[in-house]
XYZ file of C-alpha atoms in Angstrom:
720
model
C 116.849 -71.176 35.610
C 116.934 -67.962 33.293
C 119.798 -67.403 31.108
C 122.533 -64.954 32.077
C 122.291 -63.513 29.082
C 118.242 -62.538 29.436
C 118.728 -61.456 33.298
C 121.444 -59.260 32.342
C 118.848 -57.898 29.100
C 116.525 -57.498 32.163
C 118.073 -55.742 34.524
C 119.785 -52.875 31.824
C 116.161 -52.709 30.833
C 114.733 -51.857 34.266
C 117.674 -49.857 35.064
C 116.273 -47.911 32.168
C 112.374 -47.773 32.903
C 113.672 -46.631 36.497
C 115.839 -43.890 34.999
C 113.179 -42.299 33.081
C 111.020 -42.361 36.089
C 113.161 -40.610 38.333
C 113.449 -37.847 35.243
C 109.991 -37.735 35.262
C 109.768 -37.376 38.933
C 111.986 -34.669 38.760
C 109.952 -32.347 35.967
C 106.854 -32.842 38.094
C 108.491 -31.439 41.384
C 110.073 -28.630 39.090
C 106.451 -27.610 37.926
C 105.102 -27.730 41.330
C 107.292 -25.215 42.812
C 106.760 -23.282 39.877
C 103.498 -23.802 40.194
C 103.355 -22.956 43.809
C 105.608 -19.767 43.407
C 102.884 -18.532 40.610
C 100.382 -19.403 42.931
C 102.010 -17.255 45.929
C 102.668 -14.523 43.253
C 98.625 -14.419 42.480
C 97.566 -14.379 45.723
C 100.255 -11.538 46.227
C 98.651 -9.641 43.526
C 94.683 -10.444 44.508
C 95.571 -9.146 47.472
C 96.895 -5.793 46.506
C 94.217 -5.484 44.103
C 91.471 -6.389 46.978
C 93.101 -3.697 49.262
C 92.881 -1.100 46.562
C 89.449 -2.132 45.461
C 88.134 -1.390 49.189
C 90.496 2.138 49.165
C 88.708 3.163 46.174
C 85.085 1.760 47.181
C 85.471 3.834 50.330
C 86.497 6.875 47.965
C 83.417 6.522 45.213
C 80.662 5.256 47.566
C 80.086 8.853 49.431
C 80.054 10.316 46.063
C 77.696 8.116 44.566
C 75.152 8.464 47.056
C 75.196 12.598 47.103
C 75.504 12.103 43.118
C 71.969 9.915 43.487
C 70.221 12.558 46.243
C 71.241 15.514 43.577
C 69.379 13.854 40.968
C 66.709 12.856 43.339
C 66.088 16.098 44.386
C 66.558 17.494 40.448
C 63.377 15.137 39.210
C 61.464 16.939 42.291
C 62.087 20.399 41.239
C 61.086 19.013 37.779
C 57.931 17.736 38.735
C 57.014 20.628 40.890
C 57.514 22.619 38.389
C 55.213 20.410 35.983
C 52.436 20.688 38.403
C 53.047 24.371 39.180
C 52.668 24.599 34.991
C 49.692 22.446 34.999
C 47.915 24.318 37.773
C 48.856 27.813 36.589
C 47.396 26.214 33.093
C 44.010 26.287 34.643
C 44.014 29.752 35.817
C 44.816 31.003 31.961
C 42.347 28.457 30.617
C 39.110 31.070 31.064
C 41.650 33.686 29.063
C 43.014 31.246 26.656
C 39.017 29.996 25.405
C 37.373 33.019 26.296
C 37.730 34.108 22.250
C 36.598 30.971 20.845
C 33.716 30.225 23.176
C 32.387 33.851 22.383
C 33.029 33.212 18.350
C 30.781 29.731 18.945
C 31.518 26.333 17.150
C 30.097 26.849 13.644
C 33.112 25.939 10.985
C 35.354 24.899 13.758
C 33.428 21.628 15.576
C 36.777 19.978 16.663
C 38.556 23.275 17.928
C 35.438 24.282 19.765
C 35.474 20.872 21.117
C 38.690 20.526 22.602
C 38.557 24.183 23.956
C 35.203 22.975 26.252
C 37.471 19.730 27.220
C 40.050 22.049 28.474
C 37.440 24.077 30.690
C 35.697 20.935 31.512
C 38.876 19.854 33.271
C 39.679 22.989 34.741
C 35.968 22.985 36.367
C 37.060 19.559 37.841
C 40.097 20.960 39.191
C 38.565 23.926 40.348
C 36.079 22.110 42.342
C 37.958 19.541 43.693
C 41.339 21.779 45.073
C 39.824 25.185 45.376
C 35.901 25.312 45.698
C 36.073 28.511 46.814
C 38.222 29.906 44.245
C 36.718 32.617 42.444
C 38.246 31.017 39.255
C 35.821 27.954 39.565
C 32.981 30.465 38.809
C 34.751 31.867 36.060
C 34.807 28.823 34.080
C 31.732 27.192 35.207
C 30.311 30.833 33.361
C 32.078 29.687 30.510
C 31.669 26.134 30.578
C 27.846 27.086 30.671
C 27.899 29.676 27.652
C 29.546 27.029 25.606
C 26.889 24.335 26.806
C 24.330 26.818 24.982
C 26.445 27.933 22.059
C 26.858 24.146 21.284
C 22.662 23.531 21.734
C 22.493 26.551 19.804
C 24.473 24.974 16.893
C 22.638 21.758 17.290
C 19.609 23.649 16.594
C 20.985 25.818 14.145
C 22.207 22.738 11.811
C 19.100 20.448 12.175
C 16.795 23.795 10.969
C 19.151 24.979 8.436
C 19.671 21.688 6.837
C 16.695 19.813 7.399
C 14.521 19.652 4.297
C 11.451 18.853 2.962
C 11.666 15.427 1.072
C 10.279 16.310 -2.488
C 6.997 14.774 -3.565
C 8.733 13.083 -6.632
C 11.436 11.534 -4.238
C 9.022 10.192 -2.063
C 6.696 8.847 -5.344
C 9.802 7.598 -6.384
C 10.726 5.914 -3.117
C 7.326 3.914 -2.477
C 6.630 3.307 -6.631
C 8.982 0.120 -5.885
C 6.693 -1.434 -4.067
C 4.597 -2.069 -6.530
C 7.222 -3.180 -8.995
C 8.010 -6.855 -9.065
C 11.481 -6.413 -10.565
C 13.897 -5.188 -8.031
C 14.987 -1.645 -8.898
C 17.581 0.059 -7.283
C 17.004 1.661 -4.217
C 15.987 5.586 -4.145
C 18.801 7.543 -1.704
C 17.161 9.490 0.420
C 19.693 12.309 2.486
C 17.720 13.966 4.997
C 21.194 15.908 6.583
C 24.255 16.311 4.111
C 27.562 13.455 5.521
C 29.180 16.601 6.911
C 26.365 18.227 8.804
C 25.139 14.860 10.386
C 28.462 13.557 11.608
C 28.879 17.602 13.583
C 25.196 16.749 14.823
C 25.902 13.709 15.751
C 29.615 14.267 18.005
C 27.575 17.642 19.360
C 24.584 15.280 20.330
C 26.794 12.520 22.474
C 29.545 15.589 24.040
C 25.708 17.357 25.269
C 25.041 13.304 26.724
C 28.321 12.682 27.930
C 29.228 16.393 29.048
C 26.839 18.175 29.122
C 24.363 16.374 31.025
C 21.499 17.821 28.890
C 18.532 15.898 27.375
C 16.778 19.245 25.834
C 18.365 19.145 22.535
C 16.433 15.485 21.632
C 13.458 17.676 22.314
C 14.353 19.935 19.427
C 15.427 17.188 17.557
C 12.293 15.537 17.410
C 10.356 19.263 16.704
C 12.405 19.808 13.875
C 12.111 16.361 12.222
C 8.838 16.037 13.812
C 7.558 19.105 11.347
C 9.951 17.380 8.196
C 8.416 14.467 8.214
C 4.696 16.587 8.269
C 5.089 19.346 5.636
C 6.737 16.082 3.198
C 3.689 14.684 3.560
C 1.363 17.357 2.998
C 3.633 18.177 0.049
C 3.230 14.995 -1.262
C -0.894 15.316 -1.235
C -0.735 18.885 -2.346
C 1.384 17.348 -4.979
C -1.117 15.163 -6.331
C -4.189 17.929 -6.343
C -1.651 20.417 -8.223
C -0.753 17.174 -10.937
C -4.706 16.200 -11.040
C -6.023 20.052 -11.825
C -3.269 20.666 -14.621
C -2.227 17.147 -15.932
C -4.900 14.962 -15.042
C -2.567 12.159 -13.388
C -0.334 12.855 -10.995
C 3.471 10.958 -11.909
C 6.964 10.268 -10.608
C 9.571 11.093 -12.335
C 12.564 8.618 -12.743
C 14.988 7.641 -9.938
C 17.086 10.924 -9.464
C 20.420 9.745 -10.118
C 18.998 7.987 -13.439
C 17.289 11.323 -14.658
C 19.879 13.384 -15.709
C 18.345 15.398 -18.608
C 15.628 13.282 -19.837
C 13.295 12.649 -16.779
C 10.987 9.443 -17.585
C 7.490 10.184 -16.708
C 6.278 6.676 -14.470
C 2.583 6.886 -14.038
C 1.196 5.940 -10.241
C -0.980 3.042 -9.977
C -4.504 4.212 -9.388
C -6.994 2.162 -7.136
C -10.100 0.163 -8.567
C -12.235 2.319 -7.369
C -15.051 4.991 -9.534
C -12.348 5.102 -12.311
C -13.157 1.403 -13.197
C -17.020 2.699 -13.721
C -15.864 6.178 -15.574
C -13.681 3.771 -17.992
C -16.652 1.944 -18.750
C -18.584 4.638 -19.411
C -16.047 5.952 -21.862
C -16.388 2.232 -23.357
C -20.189 2.769 -23.964
C -19.267 6.411 -25.831
C -16.950 4.920 -28.046
C -17.330 1.651 -28.786
C -21.264 0.667 -27.260
C -19.941 -2.442 -25.053
C -20.378 -4.869 -27.653
C -18.266 -6.870 -25.267
C -15.436 -7.523 -27.877
C -13.889 -3.844 -27.923
C -13.185 -2.054 -25.166
C -13.367 -5.453 -22.886
C -16.377 -4.809 -21.178
C -17.821 -6.817 -18.721
C -21.605 -5.687 -19.732
C -24.090 -6.575 -22.202
C -23.804 -4.858 -26.120
C -25.750 -1.870 -26.607
C -26.994 -0.317 -29.877
C -28.818 3.113 -30.898
C -31.141 4.679 -28.774
C -30.339 2.113 -25.937
C -26.953 3.536 -26.261
C -28.005 6.862 -25.429
C -30.040 5.870 -22.986
C -27.347 3.615 -20.581
C -24.558 6.600 -20.989
C -27.254 8.971 -19.947
C -27.956 6.808 -16.482
C -24.224 5.972 -16.247
C -23.969 9.336 -16.331
C -26.448 9.908 -13.759
C -24.961 6.546 -11.636
C -22.052 8.603 -11.574
C -23.051 12.488 -11.043
C -26.744 12.608 -9.329
C -26.428 14.111 -6.251
C -29.151 10.925 -5.333
C -28.450 7.879 -6.816
C -26.775 4.991 -5.369
C -23.728 5.838 -7.140
C -23.845 9.454 -6.665
C -21.683 12.101 -5.309
C -18.516 10.340 -6.937
C -16.279 12.884 -9.182
C -12.336 13.032 -9.726
C -11.961 15.222 -7.068
C -12.712 12.264 -4.427
C -10.638 10.134 -6.726
C -7.235 12.469 -6.168
C -7.782 12.195 -2.483
C -8.285 9.243 -2.366
C -5.173 8.216 -4.203
C -3.816 10.991 -2.572
C -3.964 9.727 0.703
C -3.115 5.748 0.117
C 0.170 7.472 -1.255
C 0.344 9.284 1.673
C -0.029 6.403 4.420
C 2.742 4.229 2.041
C 4.890 7.917 2.085
C 4.705 7.686 6.058
C 5.898 4.609 6.300
C 8.746 5.104 4.235
C 9.181 7.805 5.163
C 9.062 7.014 9.405
C 11.572 3.919 8.818
C 14.167 6.614 7.422
C 13.814 8.940 9.980
C 14.073 5.959 12.600
C 18.010 4.989 11.057
C 18.454 8.389 11.288
C 17.484 8.851 14.747
C 19.494 5.999 15.788
C 22.785 7.750 15.286
C 21.574 10.919 16.535
C 19.778 10.065 19.871
C 21.468 8.167 22.677
C 19.871 4.474 22.738
C 17.601 4.290 25.352
C 16.025 7.503 24.595
C 15.275 6.399 20.886
C 12.015 4.922 21.122
C 10.500 7.597 23.015
C 11.904 10.199 20.768
C 10.643 8.370 17.594
C 7.322 7.825 19.324
C 7.075 12.319 19.893
C 8.471 12.936 16.178
C 6.004 10.699 14.531
C 3.313 11.838 16.253
C 1.958 14.944 14.093
C 2.282 13.028 10.700
C 0.432 9.962 11.931
C -2.298 12.184 13.472
C -2.506 14.407 10.469
C -3.120 10.828 8.568
C -5.327 8.977 11.054
C -7.317 12.116 11.226
C -7.964 12.234 7.418
C -8.859 8.839 7.361
C -11.874 9.646 10.554
C -12.956 12.424 8.313
C -13.134 9.706 5.255
C -15.388 7.204 7.999
C -17.265 10.323 9.024
C -17.765 11.429 5.247
C -18.803 8.060 4.869
C -21.420 7.964 7.647
C -23.195 11.120 6.438
C -23.105 9.951 2.767
C -24.860 6.794 3.711
C -27.676 8.502 5.448
C -28.207 10.386 2.182
C -28.314 6.886 0.527
C -24.729 8.018 -0.839
C -23.319 4.661 -1.365
C -20.566 5.706 -3.134
C -18.275 6.654 -0.293
C -18.446 2.537 0.179
C -16.531 2.745 -3.143
C -13.873 5.521 -1.467
C -13.215 3.386 1.889
C -12.515 -0.044 -0.087
C -9.356 0.599 -2.181
C -8.601 3.126 1.276
C -8.913 0.083 3.874
C -7.331 -2.420 1.283
C -4.344 -0.289 1.733
C -4.245 0.315 5.619
C -4.714 -3.408 5.995
C -1.628 -4.557 3.507
C 0.541 -1.814 4.774
C -0.246 -2.849 8.757
C 2.484 -5.128 8.800
C 5.444 -2.533 7.992
C 3.136 0.009 10.471
C 3.511 -2.166 13.176
C 6.976 -2.929 12.482
C 7.683 0.829 12.279
C 5.992 1.529 15.413
C 7.436 -1.350 17.684
C 8.425 0.147 20.779
C 6.519 3.322 20.813
C 3.459 3.975 23.322
C 0.552 1.792 23.292
C -1.723 4.441 22.077
C 0.150 4.957 18.883
C 0.192 1.264 17.838
C -3.529 1.049 18.409
C -4.367 4.147 16.324
C -4.123 2.288 13.302
C -6.207 -0.822 13.961
C -8.494 1.518 15.102
C -9.092 3.514 12.065
C -9.229 0.120 10.380
C -12.296 -0.895 12.459
C -14.117 2.381 12.059
C -13.736 1.447 8.303
C -14.436 -1.945 8.417
C -17.873 -0.995 10.286
C -19.091 2.092 8.350
C -18.214 -0.260 4.890
C -20.293 -3.124 6.494
C -22.929 -0.527 6.744
C -22.825 1.024 3.672
C -22.945 -2.507 1.886
C -26.055 -3.832 4.130
C -28.027 0.076 3.465
C -27.155 -0.491 -0.402
C -28.146 -3.847 -0.456
C -31.986 -2.544 1.428
C -32.210 0.722 -0.963
C -32.027 -1.752 -3.431
C -34.973 -3.252 -2.569
C -36.961 0.067 -1.448
C -35.952 2.088 -4.306
C -39.412 3.460 -4.930
C -41.275 3.513 -8.343
C -41.061 6.001 -10.039
C -43.242 6.683 -13.230
C -40.976 9.614 -14.711
C -37.816 7.207 -13.854
C -39.046 4.454 -16.076
C -37.606 3.209 -19.178
C -40.546 4.204 -21.954
C -38.857 1.693 -24.303
C -38.583 -1.006 -21.883
C -34.913 -0.761 -21.567
C -32.822 -1.893 -18.436
C -33.642 0.424 -15.746
C -30.795 2.499 -14.306
C -30.968 0.699 -11.186
C -30.180 -2.327 -11.982
C -27.115 -0.696 -14.042
C -25.784 0.714 -10.745
C -26.418 -2.191 -8.746
C -24.293 -4.251 -11.206
C -22.142 -1.093 -11.514
C -21.588 -1.575 -7.812
C -20.955 -5.085 -7.434
C -18.425 -4.780 -10.260
C -16.564 -2.977 -8.072
C -16.358 -5.610 -5.239
C -14.578 -7.947 -7.630
C -11.371 -5.380 -7.101
C -12.047 -5.538 -3.109
C -13.380 -9.183 -2.766
C -10.992 -9.783 0.503
C -11.853 -6.377 1.915
C -15.420 -6.646 1.800
C -16.136 -10.134 2.644
C -13.597 -8.839 5.878
C -16.177 -6.360 6.155
C -19.120 -8.568 6.137
C -17.318 -11.242 8.476
C -15.744 -8.332 10.881
C -19.837 -7.219 12.242
C -20.387 -11.181 12.485
C -23.257 -10.692 10.038
C -23.136 -14.807 9.890
C -26.255 -14.420 11.470
C -27.777 -11.937 9.215
C -27.007 -14.043 6.479
C -28.500 -17.280 8.129
C -24.448 -18.710 7.691
C -23.356 -20.791 10.376
C -20.335 -20.336 12.087
C -17.431 -23.093 11.811
C -15.114 -22.903 14.568
C -12.360 -23.371 12.231
C -13.231 -20.667 10.081
C -13.455 -18.156 13.512
C -10.569 -16.883 15.719
C -11.678 -14.388 18.831
C -10.809 -11.645 16.688
C -13.253 -10.296 13.859
C -10.600 -9.915 11.552
C -9.139 -13.453 11.598
C -12.044 -15.087 9.355
C -11.146 -17.430 6.770
C -11.144 -16.379 3.148
C -13.315 -19.339 2.546
C -15.872 -17.531 5.236
C -15.222 -14.149 3.646
C -15.881 -15.446 0.739
C -19.419 -17.132 1.454
C -20.771 -14.022 2.768
C -19.743 -11.972 -0.155
C -21.696 -14.235 -2.052
C -24.455 -14.213 -0.001
C -24.690 -10.588 0.163
C -24.089 -10.451 -3.914
C -27.421 -13.365 -4.151
C -29.062 -10.533 -1.251
C -28.741 -7.713 -3.400
C -29.678 -9.518 -7.030
C -33.008 -11.254 -5.040
C -33.384 -7.353 -3.638
C -33.245 -6.219 -7.471
C -35.493 -8.823 -8.785
C -37.969 -8.009 -6.210
C -38.015 -4.261 -6.950
C -37.988 -5.118 -10.602
C -41.088 -6.761 -10.450
C -42.724 -4.152 -8.411
C -41.501 -1.351 -11.458
C -43.136 -3.684 -13.857
C -46.295 -3.247 -12.995
C -46.273 0.710 -13.746
C -46.551 -0.246 -17.328
C -49.868 -0.699 -18.598
C -48.872 -3.042 -21.230
C -48.089 -6.365 -19.618
C -45.853 -6.768 -22.891
C -43.859 -3.749 -22.383
C -43.854 -4.819 -18.690
C -42.149 -8.227 -20.236
C -39.841 -6.508 -22.378
C -38.457 -4.773 -19.613
C -38.056 -7.954 -17.229
C -36.016 -9.688 -19.952
C -34.125 -6.680 -20.700
C -33.021 -6.511 -17.032
C -32.876 -9.967 -16.523
C -30.331 -10.432 -20.023
C -28.847 -7.501 -18.488
C -27.947 -9.117 -15.538
C -26.942 -12.557 -16.612
C -24.745 -11.367 -19.295
C -23.318 -9.240 -16.189
C -22.536 -11.725 -14.369
C -21.535 -14.134 -17.038
C -18.500 -11.658 -18.203
C -16.994 -11.247 -14.871
C -16.426 -13.049 -11.975
C -19.548 -12.262 -10.066
C -20.819 -15.514 -11.614
C -18.542 -17.516 -9.889
C -19.660 -15.890 -6.784
C -23.102 -16.356 -6.828
C -22.349 -19.355 -7.508
C -20.607 -20.230 -3.998
C -23.540 -19.942 -2.586
C -26.584 -20.108 -5.044
C -25.408 -23.109 -7.410
C -28.558 -22.678 -9.693
C -28.546 -18.972 -10.110
C -27.836 -18.747 -13.790
C -30.456 -21.238 -14.869
C -33.230 -19.269 -12.849
C -32.001 -16.169 -15.110
C -32.330 -17.986 -17.984
C -36.021 -19.539 -16.861
C -37.310 -15.889 -15.979
C -36.001 -14.480 -19.230
C -37.933 -17.455 -21.477
C -40.792 -16.479 -19.360
C -40.802 -13.084 -19.836
C -40.241 -14.066 -23.651
C -43.429 -16.004 -23.530
C -45.414 -13.591 -21.617
C -44.418 -11.194 -24.497
C -45.239 -13.533 -26.898
C -49.254 -13.598 -25.872
C -49.258 -10.049 -26.837
C -49.831 -11.410 -30.228
C -52.413 -13.618 -29.845
C -55.289 -10.716 -30.162
C -53.424 -10.429 -33.633
C -53.459 -14.052 -34.719
C -56.453 -14.696 -33.262
C -58.340 -13.194 -35.906
C -57.048 -15.420 -38.508
C -56.523 -18.605 -36.529
C -57.878 -21.466 -38.021
C -60.423 -22.122 -34.943
C -62.031 -18.981 -35.580
C -62.679 -19.180 -39.284
C -65.886 -19.542 -40.798
C -66.603 -23.033 -42.709
C -68.122 -23.464 -46.169
C -68.150 -25.336 -49.473
C -65.888 -24.905 -52.352
C -67.426 -23.517 -55.107
C -70.364 -22.434 -53.318
C -71.409 -18.782 -53.528
C -70.556 -17.175 -49.608
C -73.397 -15.620 -47.861
C -73.390 -12.209 -46.904
C -72.807 -13.047 -43.290
C -69.740 -15.033 -44.261
C -68.130 -12.587 -46.594
C -68.519 -9.772 -43.437
C -66.570 -12.612 -41.251
C -63.797 -12.734 -43.853
C -63.499 -9.056 -44.160
C -63.480 -8.599 -40.289
C -61.255 -10.814 -40.182
C -58.338 -9.512 -42.652
C -59.278 -6.247 -41.089
C -59.182 -7.252 -37.464
C -55.521 -8.928 -38.433
C -54.402 -5.291 -40.453
C -55.379 -3.155 -37.697
C -53.959 -5.184 -34.797
C -50.792 -5.875 -37.308
C -50.078 -1.968 -37.362
C -51.151 -1.108 -33.983
C -48.297 -3.772 -32.560
C -46.058 -3.005 -34.752
C -46.567 0.607 -34.424
C -46.274 0.438 -30.636
C -43.916 -2.207 -30.080
C -41.159 -0.621 -32.693
C -40.571 2.109 -30.211
C -39.836 -0.498 -27.286
C -36.150 -1.740 -27.059
C -34.050 -5.040 -26.855
C -30.386 -3.909 -26.755
C -28.997 -7.785 -26.645
C -29.111 -7.982 -30.527
C -29.130 -12.052 -30.248
C -31.797 -11.833 -27.968
C -33.554 -9.353 -30.204
C -33.138 -11.703 -32.868
C -34.282 -14.755 -31.392
C -37.591 -12.839 -30.192
C -37.952 -11.704 -33.471
C -37.556 -14.658 -35.160
C -39.871 -16.593 -33.096
C -42.608 -14.132 -33.688
C -41.884 -13.451 -37.200
C -42.241 -17.665 -37.827
C -45.628 -17.532 -36.057
C -47.272 -14.638 -37.458
C -46.280 -15.512 -40.893
C -46.803 -18.972 -40.702
C -50.511 -18.202 -39.575
C -51.198 -15.701 -41.863
C -49.651 -17.268 -44.725
C -51.923 -20.572 -44.233
C -54.881 -17.761 -43.544
C -54.112 -15.746 -46.963
C -53.812 -18.884 -48.574
C -56.916 -19.879 -47.582
C -59.028 -16.858 -48.359
C -56.880 -14.831 -50.603
C -58.677 -16.216 -53.812
C -61.985 -16.155 -52.429
C -64.549 -13.799 -53.480
C -65.431 -12.147 -50.350
C -65.305 -8.304 -51.498
C -65.102 -6.491 -54.895
C -62.178 -4.711 -53.678
C -59.635 -7.316 -52.502
C -56.236 -4.866 -51.919
C -58.560 -3.125 -49.488
C -58.129 -5.999 -47.020
C -55.591 -8.232 -48.484
C -53.180 -5.562 -47.662
C -50.000 -7.308 -46.814
C -48.046 -9.804 -48.624
C -46.204 -12.966 -46.013
C -42.950 -11.246 -46.484
C -44.142 -7.806 -46.034
C -45.789 -8.935 -42.856
C -41.945 -10.598 -41.743
C -40.286 -7.096 -42.623
C -42.310 -5.159 -40.630
C -41.359 -7.475 -37.537
C -38.394 -7.266 -38.277
C -38.231 -3.714 -37.747
C -39.709 -4.075 -34.287
C -37.473 -2.782 -31.264
C -35.725 -0.299 -33.623
C -36.474 3.372 -33.394
C -34.596 4.330 -36.162
C -36.617 2.148 -38.737
């Protein structure tokens, strides 16, 4: 049971909580009543606000719609006014732009093109909206006039500002091709930058709006003329320079030139100038093989004069194998070679300029037309060279091939650049250079063959034979000609190979060395052809020399003549690369020439037998020492002395006028003959010098042994 005190306390606690709950409930009721009242008030306010908004909306919406309509009407009015202004402006285009069109675009291209744009739009408007309007005809006429003015301005700019490229600048442009070190590229400005930009803008307008391609014809005609005149100017520069100073030159690059230009000599091709240098070396140094670095044997005394005479004839004689060459032809050759290089470089530059001015799909055709005059001029000049060579070959003027060689070599070296420049041009244009190369190869091969035949068939002319038995001009000409081939080995070999001359020389054609085209022979095969050709020329020369040697009545002089010529040939071969070329197909050539030389020495020595036979031991009388000689024996000894003396004097007198230019050979032949004669005469003199065969011994014993040796030492010396 719960104690009364706890129950009472419990009751009071519950009553307190109940009282609190009642108070809380009363507070909540009051709050709800207030909230209900507020809600009623808010609903009343909102209802009143909604009523007012509805009234406002009913008043504003009509005003808004009316305002919107007014704004739309205003916009339409503005657009209509704008369209009217735009349309009206087309009617004023003609009057607004007529003055500008009439005055032309010169000096104000930007403004002029702007006016042309306005006229173009006016034309389009009237064509679309009022094709029968008189305004259309007016703006059309103005447009055509404006287009003609632009075409005229294009022509005027191209004509006034397209300048011929000076020869000096062209030479600077092409001089870098021969330099090993990289040089600063020579600037080449065909048109001033401002003018070029105007030309480009006009050309683009004419293509896009003018629907006109006539300006392209104007362009290529003007640029073609400048290109052709530039190349002709370079050629004329060579002629003037050669006539005034002898050697054309190219000053240094313009931007480095300033006040002190540097003269830069042009590299000359290895043609007849090499022969002229040889002639100069003859005059200065006698071609001793040391001074001047000549490839020919040393010459002395009268032989020097004789060889200089014949070299001069070789260069200037109208009928010799090297006839007709002079400095004028050499300048022409140099000029042509440089004009070919100039064409390539200028054509490359022209194409770069053309790409900026001419539309892409017209560039190749326009470029083809642009280069025709200059290219045709070069090809015509080349064909003239070929034609002149053909005529010269008929006259046996083989110097013509020396003109063809450097040109042909240069054309072949330049052909890859030519092909690149002409890429995209017509087939006829591309084939011009290969056709010229083929013509030059054909005429070159013909000249080589005819030269070899001419060496073989050169007639024996007694008046043309050297009286002292020295080197014949035919020999010097042949060697000089062959030495020129050293500078053009590949070209000469290709000439021969292009004519498939393997059958001519009995050289089998190896499939590995040939291909379907004549110019594709391997360098090794071409070298063998050239070697065989040189051997053929040398063989023909040897046969001709043998024939010519028979002109001499004295076999000894004939031997000296052959000895000198064989020795000259051998020394020339040894002191140049000719011997290496000969050895390609004839390994024993050097030994063969030495054997021929030795044979002629032996033949010459037999001429002394008529002298030494008088005093040879086998022909001497036999007698007992101390026994008095009989008259017959004394007479025989006298005859031996007299025969020796007369023969010695006669041979020395004759052979002193003969010549052996090679000092080494001359000393060798003298010494060998001196040893033989001195030994035989010494033995004879020792045996009979003290024998009393005459009362006047000084009449028969005219010479001591030393004197005989001195007389022989003076052989082959006209100055003695």
